[in-house]
Amino acid sequence: MNATSTLQPDFLLAVESLTVSFDGFKAVDDLSFYIDENEIRVIIGPNGAGKTTVLDLICGRTRATEGSIKFRGKELTTMREDRIVHEGVGRKFQTPSIYEDLTVFENLEISFPRGRSVWGALLFKRDKEVKERVQEIAEMIFLADLLDLKAAYLSHGQKQWLEIGMLLIQDPDLLMLDEPVAGMSVSERKKTAALLNEIIKDRSVIVIEHDMKFVEDIADKVIVLHQGKILSQGTMEKVKNDPKVIDVYLGH
Ligand code: ADP
Ligand code: MG
């Protein structure tokens, strides 16, 4: 008998029969989906479909009424928000929360996970490690030449990248992004698509997005959410030709 095969979690994230009810209104209604390692999954859907609420539930900001969310087999619905981060789930909100008065470097530096207290030669070694990591992330997020600039002077798109960088430096295994390209220029959107394709080499990503062109550039699997339920799912090609989806989008 193979003892190891039975209890291994198959998916990085398993969401099953997830429901949240706000005073009787089900914003998320009996939702199930699964995310693999190194997968990028996009959730689209009209305003009010429940997209942001799904992320709120996964990161522990909102508590489920029913159902389960398992990350590497561990139940998240009863776990504290900071523990969920510690387990390796990072989440970016719709509006960037960066420190405007600090430089790009400092924003990344303060997001570097704190270890045990260190001193002397160890502190020196850690400084070097942090600097190298900041440099590496800054290159990924197209801000390597702007490390000494105050974050307040960045463009809207650059602020979005900085916040993605602040999450990346914590090295999460699952990164969740809520409308990351909202308000970005066409060229910034292209660069963000390239960034996300780079990011998933080491982790999985869930992205909420409206921009169909952007979705086509990044995702192979899409979920269309409507009234807290999955209306359609599959490739972008399949989903956008689904009469149910066309109906919902034209109806808005
Ligand atoms: P989306 O991100 O798809 O636009 P949301 O997840 O933000 O949609 O919202 C889904 C629905 O749930 C909306 O009708 C919204 O008003 C409602 N909702 C979200 N959060 C709460 C909350 N904390 N309390 C009450 N209603 C909420
Ligand atoms: Mg939303």
mmCIF file with all atom_site columns, C-alpha atoms in Angstrom, residues 6 102 211:
data_model
loop_
_atom_site.group_PDB
_atom_site.id
_atom_site.type_symbol
_atom_site.label_atom_id
_atom_site.label_alt_id
_atom_site.label_comp_id
_atom_site.label_asym_id
_atom_site.label_entity_id
_atom_site.label_seq_id
_atom_site.pdbx_PDB_ins_code
_atom_site.Cartn_x
_atom_site.Cartn_y
_atom_site.Cartn_z
_atom_site.occupancy
_atom_site.B_iso_or_equiv
_atom_site.pdbx_formal_charge
_atom_site.auth_seq_id
_atom_site.auth_comp_id
_atom_site.auth_asym_id
_atom_site.auth_atom_id
_atom_site.pdbx_PDB_model_num
ATOM 1 C CA . THR A 1 6   ? -3.793 9.298  0.237   1.00 0.00 ? 6   THR A CA 1
ATOM 2 C CA . LEU A 1 102 ? 9.282  56.739 1.384   1.00 0.00 ? 102 LEU A CA 1
ATOM 3 C CA . ASP A 1 211 ? -9.809 44.326 -19.538 1.00 0.00 ? 211 ASP A CA 1
#
